[in-house]
Coordinates of C-alpha atoms in Angstrom, one line a residue:
Chain A
M6 CA 0.0 0.0 0.0
R7 CA 2.8 2.4 0.9
D8 CA 4.5 1.4 -2.5
I9 CA 1.5 2.6 -4.6
Q10 CA 1.1 5.8 -2.5
E11 CA 4.8 6.5 -3.0
L12 CA 4.6 5.7 -6.6
L13 CA 1.7 8.1 -7.2
K14 CA 3.7 10.9 -5.8
T15 CA 6.1 10.5 -8.8
R16 CA 3.3 11.3 -11.3
M17 CA 3.9 14.7 -12.9
A18 CA 0.5 15.9 -12.2
T19 CA 0.1 19.3 -10.6
G20 CA -3.6 20.0 -11.0
S21 CA -6.4 19.6 -8.6
I22 CA -8.4 16.6 -7.7
P23 CA -11.6 16.7 -9.8
A24 CA -14.9 16.5 -8.0
F25 CA -16.4 13.0 -8.3
V26 CA -20.1 12.8 -8.4
E27 CA -21.1 10.2 -5.8
E28 CA -23.5 7.4 -6.7
E29 CA -26.5 8.8 -4.9
N30 CA -26.3 11.9 -7.0
Q31 CA -26.3 10.3 -10.4
E32 CA -27.7 7.3 -12.1
D33 CA -24.4 5.7 -13.3
N34 CA -21.5 6.5 -11.1
G35 CA -18.5 8.1 -12.8
K36 CA -20.6 9.2 -15.9
D37 CA -20.1 12.9 -15.3
I38 CA -17.6 12.7 -18.2
E39 CA -18.9 13.4 -21.6
I40 CA -18.5 10.2 -23.6
I41 CA -18.7 9.9 -27.3
Q42 CA -18.4 6.1 -27.3
E43 CA -17.9 4.1 -24.2
L44 CA -15.5 1.3 -25.0
G45 CA -14.7 -1.8 -23.1
D46 CA -11.4 -0.5 -21.8
C47 CA -9.0 2.3 -22.3
G48 CA -6.9 0.5 -24.9
L49 CA -4.2 -0.4 -22.3
C50 CA -5.3 -4.1 -22.2
S51 CA -4.5 -4.6 -25.8
M52 CA -0.9 -3.7 -25.0
Y53 CA -0.7 -6.8 -22.9
C54 CA -2.2 -9.5 -25.2
Chain B
M24 CA -20.3 2.0 -5.4
K25 CA -21.1 0.0 -8.5
F26 CA -18.8 -1.9 -10.7
N27 CA -20.0 -2.1 -14.3
K28 CA -17.0 -4.2 -15.4
A29 CA -14.2 -6.2 -13.9
W30 CA -10.8 -7.2 -15.3
L31 CA -9.3 -10.6 -14.4
T32 CA -5.6 -11.1 -15.2
V33 CA -5.7 -14.9 -15.4
T34 CA -2.0 -15.2 -16.2
H35 CA 1.2 -13.3 -16.8
N36 CA 2.5 -15.9 -19.2
C37 CA 2.5 -15.1 -22.9
N38 CA 3.4 -16.8 -26.2
L39 CA 4.7 -13.5 -27.6
G40 CA 7.2 -11.1 -26.4
C41 CA 6.1 -7.6 -27.3
G42 CA 8.6 -5.0 -26.1
W43 CA 5.9 -2.4 -25.0
C44 CA 4.0 -4.8 -22.8
Y45 CA 3.9 -4.1 -19.1
D46 CA 3.7 -7.8 -18.5
R47 CA 7.3 -8.3 -19.7
N48 CA 8.1 -7.3 -16.1
N49 CA 6.0 -10.2 -14.8
M50 CA 6.5 -13.0 -17.3
E51 CA 9.2 -14.7 -15.3
N52 CA 6.6 -15.4 -12.6
N53 CA 4.9 -18.2 -14.6
K54 CA 1.7 -17.6 -12.8
F55 CA -1.9 -18.6 -13.5
M56 CA -4.9 -17.5 -11.5
D57 CA -6.0 -20.4 -9.4
L58 CA -9.4 -21.7 -10.6
H59 CA -10.8 -21.5 -7.0
C60 CA -9.7 -17.9 -6.8
A61 CA -11.4 -17.1 -10.1
I62 CA -14.6 -18.8 -9.0
K63 CA -14.5 -16.8 -5.6
I64 CA -14.1 -13.5 -7.6
I65 CA -16.9 -14.4 -9.9
D66 CA -19.2 -15.2 -7.0
F67 CA -18.4 -11.8 -5.6
L68 CA -19.0 -10.0 -8.9
H69 CA -22.3 -11.7 -9.1
E70 CA -23.2 -10.6 -5.6
V71 CA -22.4 -6.9 -6.4
D72 CA -24.3 -7.1 -9.8
C73 CA -21.2 -6.7 -11.9
N74 CA -22.2 -8.3 -15.3
S75 CA -19.1 -8.0 -17.4
I76 CA -15.6 -9.5 -17.1
N77 CA -12.6 -8.8 -19.4
L78 CA -10.2 -11.7 -19.3
I79 CA -6.7 -10.5 -19.9
G80 CA -3.1 -11.5 -19.4
G81 CA -0.3 -12.0 -20.4
E82 CA -2.2 -14.1 -22.9
P83 CA -5.4 -15.4 -21.3
T84 CA -5.8 -18.3 -23.7
L85 CA -2.8 -20.0 -22.1
H86 CA -4.8 -20.5 -18.9
P87 CA -5.6 -24.2 -18.5
N88 CA -8.9 -23.5 -17.0
L89 CA -10.1 -20.7 -19.2
E90 CA -13.2 -22.7 -20.5
E91 CA -14.3 -23.4 -16.9
I92 CA -13.9 -19.7 -15.9
I93 CA -16.0 -18.6 -18.9
E94 CA -18.6 -21.2 -18.2
Y95 CA -18.8 -20.4 -14.5
A96 CA -19.2 -16.6 -15.3
T97 CA -21.8 -17.3 -18.0
E98 CA -23.8 -19.5 -15.5
H99 CA -23.8 -16.4 -13.2
N100 CA -25.1 -14.1 -16.0
I101 CA -21.8 -12.3 -16.4
T102 CA -20.6 -11.6 -19.9
T103 CA -17.1 -12.6 -20.7
S104 CA -14.7 -10.8 -23.0
L105 CA -11.3 -12.0 -24.0
V106 CA -8.3 -9.7 -24.7
T107 CA -6.0 -11.8 -26.8
N108 CA -3.3 -12.0 -29.4
G109 CA -5.5 -14.6 -31.1
I110 CA -2.9 -17.1 -31.9
L111 CA -4.6 -20.0 -30.0
L112 CA -8.0 -19.0 -31.4
S113 CA -6.8 -20.4 -34.8
D114 CA -7.5 -23.8 -33.3
N115 CA -11.1 -24.7 -34.4
E116 CA -11.8 -27.0 -31.4
Y117 CA -10.6 -24.6 -28.9
I118 CA -12.6 -21.6 -30.1
E119 CA -15.6 -23.7 -30.5
S120 CA -15.3 -24.8 -26.9
L121 CA -14.8 -21.2 -25.7
C122 CA -18.0 -20.3 -27.8
M123 CA -19.9 -23.1 -26.3
K124 CA -19.0 -22.1 -22.8
G125 CA -20.4 -18.7 -23.4
L126 CA -17.6 -16.4 -24.7
K127 CA -19.3 -13.3 -26.0
H128 CA -16.7 -10.9 -27.1
V129 CA -13.0 -10.8 -28.3
F130 CA -10.6 -7.9 -28.4
L131 CA -8.0 -9.1 -30.8
S132 CA -4.7 -7.4 -30.6
Y133 CA -3.2 -7.1 -34.0
K134 CA 0.5 -6.5 -34.5
G135 CA 1.0 -6.4 -38.2
K136 CA 2.3 -8.6 -41.0
N137 CA 6.0 -9.9 -40.8
N138 CA 6.3 -8.1 -37.5
A139 CA 9.3 -8.4 -35.3
V140 CA 7.0 -9.5 -32.5
Y141 CA 6.1 -12.6 -34.3
Q142 CA 9.7 -13.3 -35.3
M143 CA 10.7 -13.2 -31.7
S144 CA 8.4 -15.9 -30.8
D145 CA 8.9 -19.6 -31.5
D146 CA 6.4 -20.1 -34.2
E147 CA 7.0 -18.3 -37.6
K148 CA 3.5 -19.0 -38.6
N149 CA 1.9 -16.8 -36.0
F150 CA 0.7 -14.2 -38.4
E151 CA -1.1 -16.7 -40.5
K152 CA -2.7 -18.1 -37.3
I153 CA -4.1 -14.7 -36.5
I154 CA -5.7 -14.4 -39.9
K155 CA -7.2 -17.9 -39.3
S156 CA -8.3 -16.8 -35.8
I157 CA -10.3 -13.9 -37.3
E158 CA -11.9 -16.3 -39.8
N159 CA -12.8 -18.6 -36.9
I160 CA -14.2 -15.7 -34.7
K161 CA -16.4 -14.8 -37.7
K162 CA -17.4 -18.4 -38.3
Y163 CA -18.6 -18.8 -34.6
K164 CA -20.3 -15.3 -34.7
I165 CA -18.4 -14.0 -31.7
D166 CA -18.6 -10.2 -31.5
Y167 CA -15.1 -8.8 -31.8
V168 CA -13.0 -5.8 -32.5
I169 CA -9.4 -5.5 -33.7
D170 CA -7.1 -3.5 -31.4
L171 CA -4.0 -1.7 -32.6
V172 CA -1.5 -0.2 -30.2
V173 CA 0.5 2.6 -31.7
T174 CA 4.1 2.8 -30.6
S175 CA 7.1 4.8 -31.7
Y176 CA 8.2 1.7 -33.7
N177 CA 5.0 1.2 -35.7
I178 CA 3.4 4.7 -36.1
D179 CA 4.5 4.8 -39.8
E180 CA 3.1 1.3 -40.5
I181 CA -0.4 1.9 -39.0
H182 CA -2.0 2.9 -42.2
N183 CA -0.7 -0.2 -44.0
W184 CA -1.9 -2.3 -41.1
I185 CA -5.4 -1.0 -41.4
C186 CA -5.3 -1.7 -45.1
D187 CA -4.2 -5.2 -44.5
I188 CA -6.9 -5.8 -41.9
R189 CA -9.6 -4.5 -44.2
K190 CA -8.7 -7.3 -46.7
C191 CA -9.9 -9.9 -44.3
T192 CA -12.6 -8.2 -42.0
D193 CA -14.8 -5.1 -41.8
S194 CA -14.9 -5.3 -38.0
T195 CA -14.4 -2.3 -35.8
I196 CA -10.8 -1.2 -35.4
H197 CA -9.7 0.4 -32.2
L198 CA -6.6 2.4 -32.2
S199 CA -4.8 3.3 -28.9
I200 CA -1.5 4.9 -28.0
C201 CA 1.2 3.0 -26.1
K202 CA 1.3 3.9 -22.4
P203 CA 4.0 3.5 -19.8
A204 CA 4.6 0.1 -18.4
I205 CA 5.8 0.6 -14.8
G206 CA 7.8 -1.9 -13.0
T207 CA 9.6 -1.7 -9.7
E208 CA 12.6 -0.2 -11.4
G209 CA 10.6 2.4 -13.2
I210 CA 9.2 2.7 -16.8
T211 CA 10.3 -0.3 -18.8
N212 CA 9.0 0.5 -22.3
M213 CA 10.1 4.1 -22.5
Q214 CA 11.5 3.6 -26.1
Y215 CA 8.1 2.7 -27.4
I216 CA 6.2 5.7 -25.9
M217 CA 5.5 8.8 -28.2
K218 CA 5.1 12.2 -26.7
P219 CA 1.5 13.4 -27.0
K220 CA 2.1 16.1 -29.6
F221 CA 4.2 13.8 -31.7
F222 CA 1.5 11.2 -31.8
I223 CA -1.3 13.8 -32.5
K224 CA 0.6 15.4 -35.3
K225 CA 1.3 11.9 -36.9
F226 CA -2.3 10.8 -36.4
Q227 CA -3.9 14.0 -37.7
D228 CA -1.9 13.7 -40.9
L229 CA -3.0 10.1 -41.4
Y230 CA -6.6 10.8 -40.4
M231 CA -7.0 13.7 -42.8
H232 CA -5.4 12.1 -45.8
N233 CA -6.6 8.4 -45.7
K234 CA -10.1 7.3 -46.4
E235 CA -9.6 4.2 -44.3
F236 CA -9.9 6.3 -41.2
A237 CA -13.2 7.8 -42.3
S238 CA -15.2 4.7 -41.6
E239 CA -17.6 4.5 -38.7
K240 CA -15.8 1.3 -37.9
F241 CA -12.7 3.1 -36.9
V242 CA -12.5 4.3 -33.3
L243 CA -9.7 6.2 -31.5
H244 CA -9.2 5.5 -27.8
Q245 CA -8.9 9.2 -26.9
T246 CA -6.7 9.1 -23.8
L247 CA -4.8 12.4 -24.3
P248 CA -5.9 15.8 -23.1
S249 CA -8.5 17.2 -25.5
C250 CA -6.9 20.6 -25.6
L251 CA -3.8 19.3 -27.4
W252 CA -5.7 18.4 -30.5
N253 CA -6.5 20.4 -33.6
K254 CA -10.2 21.5 -33.0
N255 CA -11.2 20.5 -36.6
V256 CA -9.9 17.0 -36.3
I257 CA -11.4 16.4 -32.8
E258 CA -14.7 17.8 -34.0
Q259 CA -14.6 15.5 -37.1
L260 CA -13.9 12.5 -34.9
K261 CA -16.7 13.4 -32.6
E262 CA -19.2 14.0 -35.5
R263 CA -18.4 10.6 -36.8
K264 CA -18.6 9.1 -33.3
Q265 CA -15.1 7.9 -33.7
I266 CA -13.8 8.8 -30.2
G267 CA -14.0 6.3 -27.4
M268 CA -13.1 6.3 -23.8
G269 CA -13.2 3.5 -21.3
C270 CA -11.0 4.3 -18.3
Q271 CA -12.5 2.6 -15.3
L272 CA -10.2 4.6 -13.0
L273 CA -11.5 8.0 -14.3
Y274 CA -15.1 6.8 -14.3
R275 CA -14.6 4.7 -11.1
D276 CA -16.9 2.0 -12.5
G277 CA -14.6 -1.0 -12.7
I278 CA -12.4 -3.3 -10.6
I279 CA -9.1 -5.0 -11.6
F280 CA -7.9 -8.3 -10.2
D281 CA -4.4 -9.5 -10.7
V282 CA -3.3 -13.1 -10.9
N283 CA -3.3 -13.7 -7.1
G284 CA -6.5 -11.6 -6.5
E285 CA -4.5 -8.4 -5.8
L286 CA -6.5 -5.3 -6.5
L287 CA -5.0 -2.8 -9.0
L288 CA -5.7 0.9 -9.7
C289 CA -4.8 0.2 -13.3
N290 CA -3.4 -2.8 -15.2
G291 CA -0.4 -0.7 -15.9
L292 CA 0.4 -0.7 -12.2
A293 CA 0.5 -4.5 -11.7
K294 CA 3.5 -4.3 -9.4
F295 CA 1.7 -1.9 -7.1
P296 CA -1.5 -3.5 -5.7
Y297 CA -3.6 -1.5 -3.1
G298 CA -5.3 -4.5 -1.6
K299 CA -6.1 -8.2 -2.1
F300 CA -9.4 -9.9 -2.7
G301 CA -10.2 -12.3 0.2
E302 CA -8.1 -10.2 2.6
S303 CA -9.1 -6.6 2.0
F304 CA -12.8 -7.7 1.4
K305 CA -14.5 -10.8 0.4
N306 CA -18.2 -9.8 -0.1
K307 CA -20.4 -6.8 -0.8
D308 CA -20.5 -5.5 2.8
S309 CA -16.8 -5.7 3.5
M310 CA -16.2 -4.3 0.0
L311 CA -18.3 -1.2 0.8
Q312 CA -16.5 -0.7 4.1
F313 CA -13.1 -1.1 2.3
Y314 CA -13.8 1.6 -0.3
C315 CA -15.1 4.0 2.3
R316 CA -11.8 4.1 4.1
E317 CA -10.1 7.4 3.9
N318 CA -6.8 6.0 2.8
I319 CA -8.5 4.2 -0.1
K320 CA -10.5 7.3 -1.1
S321 CA -7.4 9.3 -0.9
L322 CA -5.5 6.8 -3.1
F323 CA -8.1 7.0 -5.8
N324 CA -8.3 10.7 -5.6
E325 CA -4.6 11.2 -5.9
A326 CA -4.5 8.8 -9.0
C327 CA -7.1 10.9 -10.7
R328 CA -5.4 14.3 -9.9
L329 CA -5.5 16.4 -13.1
P330 CA -2.2 16.9 -14.9
D331 CA -2.0 20.6 -14.6
S332 CA -3.7 23.5 -12.8
K333 CA -5.0 24.8 -16.2
C334 CA -7.2 21.8 -16.4
D335 CA -9.1 22.9 -13.3
T336 CA -11.0 25.5 -15.3
C337 CA -10.8 24.0 -18.7
K338 CA -14.2 23.6 -20.5
M339 CA -13.0 20.4 -22.0
M340 CA -12.1 18.8 -18.8
N341 CA -15.3 16.8 -18.8
Q342 CA -14.3 15.3 -22.1
C343 CA -10.9 14.0 -21.1
R344 CA -10.3 14.5 -17.4
G345 CA -6.7 15.3 -18.3
G346 CA -6.4 12.0 -20.2
C347 CA -4.9 8.7 -19.1
A348 CA -3.7 9.0 -15.5
I349 CA -0.7 6.8 -15.9
Q350 CA 0.8 8.7 -18.9
W351 CA 1.9 11.4 -16.5
F352 CA 4.5 9.0 -15.0
S353 CA 6.4 9.4 -18.2
Y354 CA 6.2 13.1 -19.1
S355 CA 4.9 16.4 -17.7
F356 CA 1.8 18.0 -19.1
S357 CA 2.9 21.3 -17.7
Q358 CA 6.0 21.1 -19.9
I359 CA 3.9 20.3 -22.9
L360 CA 1.6 23.3 -22.2
D361 CA 4.7 25.5 -21.8
G362 CA 5.9 24.4 -25.3
K363 CA 8.9 22.7 -23.9
E364 CA 8.1 19.3 -25.2
E365 CA 10.2 18.4 -28.3
L366 CA 8.4 16.6 -31.1

C-alpha cells in the first residue's frame, strides 16, 4: 500500500483533484464525463495481449 | 459503489514477447490465476451485480482452465470478453469450446504482418494463425474488434496495417496509444512511448489524408488531453462518433484483479496493488467498508489528480479528465503546455 502511495507521488500531475459525483447523486457513477463512445477499456489491455 | 465491469488477469504468461507490454516485467513469474480464486471472484462480482468481465493477461488463452472460468461466469449471468493476441483461437476445437462455454466478445490485438514481435516468438506462422483466428471468430459469430496499439516503432506502419486488416474483415478497429509500463525499477517501455504532440501530429496527418480512417468502424481510444488536438480533427472525430473512452479509473466504475487476487488501480500498475481480494474484502458488505476508508478514497483521488492546474477551469475537462492518468509518469503535461516538449 505504501508502495503505490509513494509511486503516485512521482506522477507529474500538478492540477487539482476533480470532484467526483457520488453514486447517490447520479444514475451511473462516474458518468459525469462526456462520452462519445464508451469502449470496453482504455486500450491499455491490448498492450498486454 | 457499483462496478459495471471487472478485469481478471488470469496469467502473466504469454506466447509472444512484445517490447511495449507491461507484463514483460511479470512473465518470469509463470503464474496462473487459481481456478478456485477465479470462482470466488466471480461469486463476488455476481453478488455486487457486476455483469461484465474482461479476461486478460499476459495471454489469457494460455490458462488451462479458461473454459471453466468462462462457463462459470456465464452461469452467473456475467458476460465474458477475451483480450487476446488470437494465436490460439486459430484452433477450431478450442474456439468452438470457448464459444460453447459462453464467450461473447473478443478484443484481438493485431501486431502487423511480418512483424518483429512474431519473429521473436517460437512459431514463424503466428501471423497466418491470427488471420485464421479472425476467420474462426467470424465463423462462430463472436462479437469482436481489432485493437491496434500505436508505438514509436509502428506509427509509420499503421495505415498499411489497417489496409491489411480490411482485406480480411470489416470489423471495428480500435486504435490506442502506447502507455507507460511501470515496474519496480521504473518505466520499462520508454523507447516505445511517443510524446502526445508527436502522436497527435502523426495521427492527424494520417486521419485527414486516408479514407480508411473515415469509416464509422474506426475508433480512436482518446486518452490524451482534448486541448492538445486540432479542433477541426477532434470535431470531425466526434461527429463521426469515432472517439471512445473506457478508463475505469476515471469513471470509477470498474475493478481489476491481478493473478493472485491483488487489487490494482490500473493494469499498468500491476507491481503496485492496493489490496487483495479475500483479505481486504470478500463480499459486498466488506467491500463497501473497504472503499469507504479514507486512505483508499485518498488513493483513488490522488491517482485521478489532473495533470495541470490549467485543467481545473478548462471547458474540455469533462471530455478528457486530463487523459490517461498513468501517462503522467512518463512526461509532464505542464512542460507540454509551456511548449517545452520536443516533437
